[in-house]
mmCIF file of C-alpha atoms in Angstrom:
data_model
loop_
_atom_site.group_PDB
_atom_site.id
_atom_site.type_symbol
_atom_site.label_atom_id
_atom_site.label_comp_id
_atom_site.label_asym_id
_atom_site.label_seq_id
_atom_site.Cartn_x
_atom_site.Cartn_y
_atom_site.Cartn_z
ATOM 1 C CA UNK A 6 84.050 28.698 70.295
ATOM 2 C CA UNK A 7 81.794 30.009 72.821
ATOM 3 C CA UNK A 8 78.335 28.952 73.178
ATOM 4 C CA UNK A 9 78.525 27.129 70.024
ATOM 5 C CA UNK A 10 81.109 24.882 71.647
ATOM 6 C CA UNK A 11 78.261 21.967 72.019
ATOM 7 C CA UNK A 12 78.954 18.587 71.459
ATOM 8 C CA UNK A 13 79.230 18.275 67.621
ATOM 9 C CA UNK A 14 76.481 15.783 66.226
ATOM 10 C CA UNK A 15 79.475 14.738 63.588
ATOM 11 C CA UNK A 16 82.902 15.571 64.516
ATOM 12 C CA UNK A 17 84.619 14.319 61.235
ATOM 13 C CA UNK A 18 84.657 11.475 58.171
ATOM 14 C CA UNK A 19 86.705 8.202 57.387
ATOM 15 C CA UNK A 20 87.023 6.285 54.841
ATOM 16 C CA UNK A 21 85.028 2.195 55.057
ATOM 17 C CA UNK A 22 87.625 1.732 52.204
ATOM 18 C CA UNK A 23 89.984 2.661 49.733
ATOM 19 C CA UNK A 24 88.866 5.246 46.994
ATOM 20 C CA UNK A 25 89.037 3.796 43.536
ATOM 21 C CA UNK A 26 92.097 5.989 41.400
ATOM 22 C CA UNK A 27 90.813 8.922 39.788
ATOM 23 C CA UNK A 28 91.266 7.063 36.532
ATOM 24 C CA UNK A 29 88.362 5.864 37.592
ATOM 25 C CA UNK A 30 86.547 9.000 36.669
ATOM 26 C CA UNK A 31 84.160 11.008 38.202
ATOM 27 C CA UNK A 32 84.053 11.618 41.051
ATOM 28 C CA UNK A 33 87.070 10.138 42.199
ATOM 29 C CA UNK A 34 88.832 11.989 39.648
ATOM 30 C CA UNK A 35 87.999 15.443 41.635
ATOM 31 C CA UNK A 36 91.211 16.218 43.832
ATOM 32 C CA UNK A 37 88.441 16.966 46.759
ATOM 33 C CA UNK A 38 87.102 13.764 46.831
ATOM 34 C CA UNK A 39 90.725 11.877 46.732
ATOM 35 C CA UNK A 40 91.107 14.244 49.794
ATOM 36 C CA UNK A 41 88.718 12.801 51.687
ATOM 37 C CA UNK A 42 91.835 9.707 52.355
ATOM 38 C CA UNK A 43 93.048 11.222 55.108
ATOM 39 C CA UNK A 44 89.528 12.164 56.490
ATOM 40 C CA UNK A 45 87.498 15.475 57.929
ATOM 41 C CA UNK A 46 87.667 16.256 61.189
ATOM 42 C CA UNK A 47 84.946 19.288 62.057
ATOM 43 C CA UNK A 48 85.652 21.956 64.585
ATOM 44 C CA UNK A 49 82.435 24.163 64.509
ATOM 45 C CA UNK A 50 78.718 23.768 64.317
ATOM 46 C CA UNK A 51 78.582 25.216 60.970
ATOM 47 C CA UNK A 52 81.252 24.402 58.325
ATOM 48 C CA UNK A 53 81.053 25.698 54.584
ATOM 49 C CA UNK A 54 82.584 24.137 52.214
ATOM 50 C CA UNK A 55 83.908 26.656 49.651
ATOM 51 C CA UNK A 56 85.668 26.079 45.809
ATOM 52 C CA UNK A 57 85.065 27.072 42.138
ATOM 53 C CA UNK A 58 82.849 25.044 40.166
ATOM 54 C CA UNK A 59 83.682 21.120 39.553
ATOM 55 C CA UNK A 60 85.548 20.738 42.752
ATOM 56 C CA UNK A 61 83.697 18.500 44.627
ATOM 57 C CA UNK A 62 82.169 20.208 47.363
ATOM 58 C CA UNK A 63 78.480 19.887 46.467
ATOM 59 C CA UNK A 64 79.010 15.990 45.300
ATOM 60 C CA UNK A 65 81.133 15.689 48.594
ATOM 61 C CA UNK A 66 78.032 17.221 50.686
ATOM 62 C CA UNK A 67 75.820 15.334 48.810
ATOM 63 C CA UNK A 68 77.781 11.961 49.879
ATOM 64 C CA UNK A 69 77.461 13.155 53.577
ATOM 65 C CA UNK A 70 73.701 13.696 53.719
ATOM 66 C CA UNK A 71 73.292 10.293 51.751
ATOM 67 C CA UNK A 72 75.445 8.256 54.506
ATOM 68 C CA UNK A 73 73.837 9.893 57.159
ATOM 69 C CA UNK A 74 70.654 8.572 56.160
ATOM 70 C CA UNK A 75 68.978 11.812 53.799
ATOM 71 C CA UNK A 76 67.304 10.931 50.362
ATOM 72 C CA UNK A 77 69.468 12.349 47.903
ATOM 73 C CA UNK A 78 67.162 14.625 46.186
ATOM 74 C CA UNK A 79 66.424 16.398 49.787
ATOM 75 C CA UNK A 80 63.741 16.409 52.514
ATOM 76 C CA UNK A 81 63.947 14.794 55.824
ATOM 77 C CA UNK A 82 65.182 11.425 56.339
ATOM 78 C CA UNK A 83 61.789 10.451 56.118
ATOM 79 C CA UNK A 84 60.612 11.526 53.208
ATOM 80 C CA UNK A 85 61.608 9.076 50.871
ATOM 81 C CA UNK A 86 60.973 10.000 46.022
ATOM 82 C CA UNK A 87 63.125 9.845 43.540
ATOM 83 C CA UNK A 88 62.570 11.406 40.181
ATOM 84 C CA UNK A 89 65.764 10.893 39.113
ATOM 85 C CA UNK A 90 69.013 8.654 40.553
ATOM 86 C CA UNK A 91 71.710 11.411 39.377
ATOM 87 C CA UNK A 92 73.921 10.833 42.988
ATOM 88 C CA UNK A 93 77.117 9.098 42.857
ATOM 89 C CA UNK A 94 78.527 6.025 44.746
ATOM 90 C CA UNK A 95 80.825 8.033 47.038
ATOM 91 C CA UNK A 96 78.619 7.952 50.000
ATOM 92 C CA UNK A 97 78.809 4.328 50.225
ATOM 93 C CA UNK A 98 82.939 4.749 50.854
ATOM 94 C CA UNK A 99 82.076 7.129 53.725
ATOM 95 C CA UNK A 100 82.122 6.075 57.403
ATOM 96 C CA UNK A 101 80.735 8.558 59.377
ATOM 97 C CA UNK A 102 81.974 9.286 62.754
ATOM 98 C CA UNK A 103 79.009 9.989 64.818
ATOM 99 C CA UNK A 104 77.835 11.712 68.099
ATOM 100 C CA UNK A 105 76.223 8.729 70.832
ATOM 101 C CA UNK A 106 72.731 11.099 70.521
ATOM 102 C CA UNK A 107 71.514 11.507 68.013
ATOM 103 C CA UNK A 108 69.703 14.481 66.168
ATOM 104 C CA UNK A 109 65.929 15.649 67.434
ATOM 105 C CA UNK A 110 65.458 16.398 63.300
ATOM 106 C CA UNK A 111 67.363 17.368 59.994
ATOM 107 C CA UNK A 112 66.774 18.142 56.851
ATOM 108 C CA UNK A 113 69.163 17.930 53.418
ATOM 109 C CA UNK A 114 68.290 21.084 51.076
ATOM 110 C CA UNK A 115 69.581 20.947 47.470
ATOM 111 C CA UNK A 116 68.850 24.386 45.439
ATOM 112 C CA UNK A 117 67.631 22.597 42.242
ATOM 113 C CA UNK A 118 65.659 20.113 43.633
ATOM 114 C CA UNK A 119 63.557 21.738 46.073
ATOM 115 C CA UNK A 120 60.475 22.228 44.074
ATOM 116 C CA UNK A 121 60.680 18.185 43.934
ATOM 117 C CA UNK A 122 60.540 17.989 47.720
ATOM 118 C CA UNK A 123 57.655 20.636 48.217
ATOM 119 C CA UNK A 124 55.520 18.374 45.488
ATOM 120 C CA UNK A 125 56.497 15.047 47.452
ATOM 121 C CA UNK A 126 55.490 16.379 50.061
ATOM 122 C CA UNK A 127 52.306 17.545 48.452
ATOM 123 C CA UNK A 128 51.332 14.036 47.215
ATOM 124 C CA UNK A 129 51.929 12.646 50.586
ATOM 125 C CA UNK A 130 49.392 15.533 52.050
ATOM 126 C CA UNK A 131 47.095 14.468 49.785
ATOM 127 C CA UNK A 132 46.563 10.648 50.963
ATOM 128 C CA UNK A 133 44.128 11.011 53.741
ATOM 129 C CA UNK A 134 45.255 10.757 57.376
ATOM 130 C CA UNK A 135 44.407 11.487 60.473
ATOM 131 C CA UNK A 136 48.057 13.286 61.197
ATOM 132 C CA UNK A 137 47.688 17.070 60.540
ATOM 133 C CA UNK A 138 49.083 17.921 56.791
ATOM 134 C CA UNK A 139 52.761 17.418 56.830
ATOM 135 C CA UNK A 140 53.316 20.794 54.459
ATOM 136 C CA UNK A 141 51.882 22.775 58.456
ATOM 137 C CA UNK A 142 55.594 21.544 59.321
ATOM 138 C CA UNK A 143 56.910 24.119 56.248
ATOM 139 C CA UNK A 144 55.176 27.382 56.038
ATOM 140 C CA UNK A 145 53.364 29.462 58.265
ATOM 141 C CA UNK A 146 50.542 30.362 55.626
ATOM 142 C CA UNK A 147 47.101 28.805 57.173
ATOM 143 C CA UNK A 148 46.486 26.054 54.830
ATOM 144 C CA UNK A 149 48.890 27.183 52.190
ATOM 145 C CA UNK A 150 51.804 25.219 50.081
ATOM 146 C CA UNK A 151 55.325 26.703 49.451
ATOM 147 C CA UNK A 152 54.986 26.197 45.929
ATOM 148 C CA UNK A 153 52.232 29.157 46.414
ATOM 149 C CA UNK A 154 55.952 30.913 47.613
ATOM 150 C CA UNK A 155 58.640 32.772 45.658
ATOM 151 C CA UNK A 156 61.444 30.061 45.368
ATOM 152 C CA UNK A 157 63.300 32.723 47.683
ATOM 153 C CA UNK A 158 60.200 32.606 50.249
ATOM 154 C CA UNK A 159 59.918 29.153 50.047
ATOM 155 C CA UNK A 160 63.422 28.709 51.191
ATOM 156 C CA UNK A 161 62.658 31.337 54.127
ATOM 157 C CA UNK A 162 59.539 29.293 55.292
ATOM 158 C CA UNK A 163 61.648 26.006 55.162
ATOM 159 C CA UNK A 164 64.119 28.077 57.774
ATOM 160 C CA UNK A 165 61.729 29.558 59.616
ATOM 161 C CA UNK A 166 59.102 26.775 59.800
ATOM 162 C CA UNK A 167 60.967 23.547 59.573
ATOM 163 C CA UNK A 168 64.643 24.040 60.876
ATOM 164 C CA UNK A 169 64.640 23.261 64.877
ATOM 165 C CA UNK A 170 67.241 22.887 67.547
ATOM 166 C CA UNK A 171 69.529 19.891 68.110
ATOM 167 C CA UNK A 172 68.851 19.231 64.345
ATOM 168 C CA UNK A 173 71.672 18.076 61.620
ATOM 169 C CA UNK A 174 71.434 20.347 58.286
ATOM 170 C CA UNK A 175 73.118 20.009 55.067
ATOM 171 C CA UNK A 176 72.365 22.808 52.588
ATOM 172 C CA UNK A 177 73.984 22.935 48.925
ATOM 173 C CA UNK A 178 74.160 26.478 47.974
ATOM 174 C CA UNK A 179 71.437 28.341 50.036
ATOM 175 C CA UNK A 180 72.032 31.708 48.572
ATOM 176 C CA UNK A 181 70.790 30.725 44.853
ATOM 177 C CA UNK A 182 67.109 31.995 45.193
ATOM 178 C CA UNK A 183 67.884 34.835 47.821
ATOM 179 C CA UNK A 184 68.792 38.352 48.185
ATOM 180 C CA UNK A 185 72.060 39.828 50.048
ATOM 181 C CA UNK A 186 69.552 41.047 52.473
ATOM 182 C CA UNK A 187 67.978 37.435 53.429
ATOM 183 C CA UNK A 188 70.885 35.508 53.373
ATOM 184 C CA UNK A 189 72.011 37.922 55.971
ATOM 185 C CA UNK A 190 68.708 36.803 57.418
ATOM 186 C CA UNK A 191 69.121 33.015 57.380
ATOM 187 C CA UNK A 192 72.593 33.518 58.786
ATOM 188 C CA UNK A 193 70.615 35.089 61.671
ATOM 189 C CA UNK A 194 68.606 31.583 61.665
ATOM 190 C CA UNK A 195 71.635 29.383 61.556
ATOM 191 C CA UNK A 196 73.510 31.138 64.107
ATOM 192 C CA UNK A 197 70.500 30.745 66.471
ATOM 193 C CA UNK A 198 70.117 26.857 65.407
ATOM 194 C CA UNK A 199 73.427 26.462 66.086
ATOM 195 C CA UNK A 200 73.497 28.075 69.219
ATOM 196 C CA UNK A 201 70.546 25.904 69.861
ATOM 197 C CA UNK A 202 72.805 22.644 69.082
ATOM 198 C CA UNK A 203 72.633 22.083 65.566
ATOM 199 C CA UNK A 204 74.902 21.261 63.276
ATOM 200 C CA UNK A 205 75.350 22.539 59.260
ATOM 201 C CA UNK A 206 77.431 21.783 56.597
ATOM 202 C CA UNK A 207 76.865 23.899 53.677
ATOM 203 C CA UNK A 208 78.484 24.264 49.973
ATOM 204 C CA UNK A 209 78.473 28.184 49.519
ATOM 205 C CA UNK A 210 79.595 31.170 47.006
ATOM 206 C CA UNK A 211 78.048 33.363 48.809
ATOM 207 C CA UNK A 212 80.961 35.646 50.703
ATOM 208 C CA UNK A 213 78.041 36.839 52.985
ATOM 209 C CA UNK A 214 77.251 33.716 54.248
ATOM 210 C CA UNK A 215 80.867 33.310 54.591
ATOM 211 C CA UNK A 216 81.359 35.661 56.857
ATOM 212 C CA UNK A 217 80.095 33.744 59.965
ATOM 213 C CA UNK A 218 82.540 34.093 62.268
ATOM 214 C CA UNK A 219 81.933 31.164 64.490
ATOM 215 C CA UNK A 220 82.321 28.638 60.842
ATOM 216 C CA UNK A 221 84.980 26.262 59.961
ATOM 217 C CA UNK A 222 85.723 27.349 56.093
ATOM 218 C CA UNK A 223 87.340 24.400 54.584
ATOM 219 C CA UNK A 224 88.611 25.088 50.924
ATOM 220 C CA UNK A 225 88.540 22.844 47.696
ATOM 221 C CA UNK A 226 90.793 23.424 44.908
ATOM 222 C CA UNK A 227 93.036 21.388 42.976
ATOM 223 C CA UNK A 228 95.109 20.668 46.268
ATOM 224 C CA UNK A 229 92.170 19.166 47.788
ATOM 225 C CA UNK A 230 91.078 20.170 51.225
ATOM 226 C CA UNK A 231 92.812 22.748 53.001
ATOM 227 C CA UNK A 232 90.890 24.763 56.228
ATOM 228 C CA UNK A 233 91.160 27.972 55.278
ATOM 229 C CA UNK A 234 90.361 31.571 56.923
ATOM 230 C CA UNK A 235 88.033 34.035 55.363
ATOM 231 C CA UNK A 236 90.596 36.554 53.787
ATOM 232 C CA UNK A 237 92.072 33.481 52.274
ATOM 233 C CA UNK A 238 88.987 32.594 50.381
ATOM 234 C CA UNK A 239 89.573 33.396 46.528
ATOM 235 C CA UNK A 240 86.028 34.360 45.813
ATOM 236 C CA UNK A 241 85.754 36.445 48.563
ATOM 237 C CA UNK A 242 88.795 38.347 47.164
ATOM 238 C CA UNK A 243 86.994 38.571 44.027
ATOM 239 C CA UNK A 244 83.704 40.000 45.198
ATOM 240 C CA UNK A 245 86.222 42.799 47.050
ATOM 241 C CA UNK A 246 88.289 43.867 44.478
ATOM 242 C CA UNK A 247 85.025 43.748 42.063
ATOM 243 C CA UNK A 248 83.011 46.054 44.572
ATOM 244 C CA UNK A 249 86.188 48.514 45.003
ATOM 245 C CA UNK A 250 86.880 49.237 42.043
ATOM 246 C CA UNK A 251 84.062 48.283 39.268
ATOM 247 C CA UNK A 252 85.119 50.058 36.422
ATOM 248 C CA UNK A 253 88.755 48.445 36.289
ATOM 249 C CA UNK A 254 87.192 44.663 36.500
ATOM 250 C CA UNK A 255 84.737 45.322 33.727
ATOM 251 C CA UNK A 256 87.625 47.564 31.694
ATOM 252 C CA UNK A 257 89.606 44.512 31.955
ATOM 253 C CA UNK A 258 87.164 41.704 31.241
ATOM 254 C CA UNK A 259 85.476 43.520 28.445
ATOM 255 C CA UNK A 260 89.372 44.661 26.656
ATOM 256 C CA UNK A 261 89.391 43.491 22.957
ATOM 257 C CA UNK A 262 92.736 41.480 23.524
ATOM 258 C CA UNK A 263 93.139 37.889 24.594
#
């Protein structure tokens, strides 16, 4: 893989023990997570994890960061809230395989509960200490807070700001509060992290982000987990045929018939 060929900081996932049936429910009822029985092994420094909605790849991603030591809601592994215990169990069924190092930093990002990060992270600035504010570690702005930030900016900053070599990064759908035009930007950012030696695994729609060339694209759908190239990708056939040809997608969703 070139220069991203680096010793991978996790090179795949086991199973401590058996999953219960999927009559157990959710989310051992997802055929993703049942997958995970034979186990992940990862090839690349950044793999996405792609699938429609429901199967499994953000609770599966959310499992990962959990076992590997991440609060659930997001942050750093040090950065310890909860405003809500929503996560399931499946973490504690994962044994993760594990590079001797381990990671300089690393940071979990989950779309819908970043704004409950940047205000931990605010109540921690405001005990007085004599460390400099930890919110200096986020944005660039002298003094300033990311919830000062569009939700789109504040996910640059983090990026930009926090996101370092020989790190470990889990994102869950990074593309929700930006444009085409910075996710093609933050791809920039995790190809030069990666280059740098760090790791990501990120849950995705985006076909942009996608497009990496360098990723490992594994696909969940009612088979499970199958690797998968980018042509093979169903949304990214989707966003295609929608951008080809508009007026036949939106002549055939709108048609008064069933």
């Amino acid at each position: 893989m070139n220069s991203l060929s680096h010793r991978l900081w996790i090179p795949g996932i086991n199973l401590r023990q058996a999953l219960p049936p999927a009559e157990a429910g959710y989310p051992f009822n997802v055929a993703g997570v049942q997958a995970l029985t034979q186990g992940l092994t990862f090839r690349s420094a950044v793999t996405f994890l792609v699938g429609e909605n429901g199967s499994g790849k953000s609770t599966i991603l959310e499992a990962l960061a959990v076992a590997c030591g991440f609060n659930a809601e997001g942050g750093s592994v040090n950065l310890r809230f909860s405003t809500r215990t929503t996560h399931s169990a499946l973490h504690s069924y994962l044994f993760v395989i594990r590079n001797a190092r381990r990671p300089r930093t690393g940071f979990f990002l989950r779309a819908e509960s970043f704004y409950n990060v940047i205000s931990a992270i605010e109540d921690l600035d405001a005990v007085e200490a004599p460390a400099p504010p930890l919110m200096d570690g986020y944005t660039d702005q002298p003094g300033g807070t990311l919830h000062a930030r569009s939700h789109g900016e504040s996910f640059w900053d983090l990026l930009q700001n926090r996101f370092q070599p020989n790190g470990l990064y889990m994102l869950d759908e990074p593309e929700s509060a930006l444009s085409p035009h910075r996710q093609l930007a933050v791809l920039r950012r995790i190809h030069d992290m990666a280059e740098a030696g760090s790791q990501f695994f990120i849950a995705t729609h985006s076909p942009l982000l996608l497009a990496y060339p360098h990723a490992q694209i594994l696909l969940l759908d009612e088979r499970g987990i199958t690797p998968s190239t980018y042509e093979e990708v169903p949304l990214v056939r989707l966003y295609r045929a929608a951008v080809a040809n508009p007026e036949r997608i939106m002549r055939e969703l709108l048609a008064d018939d069933d």
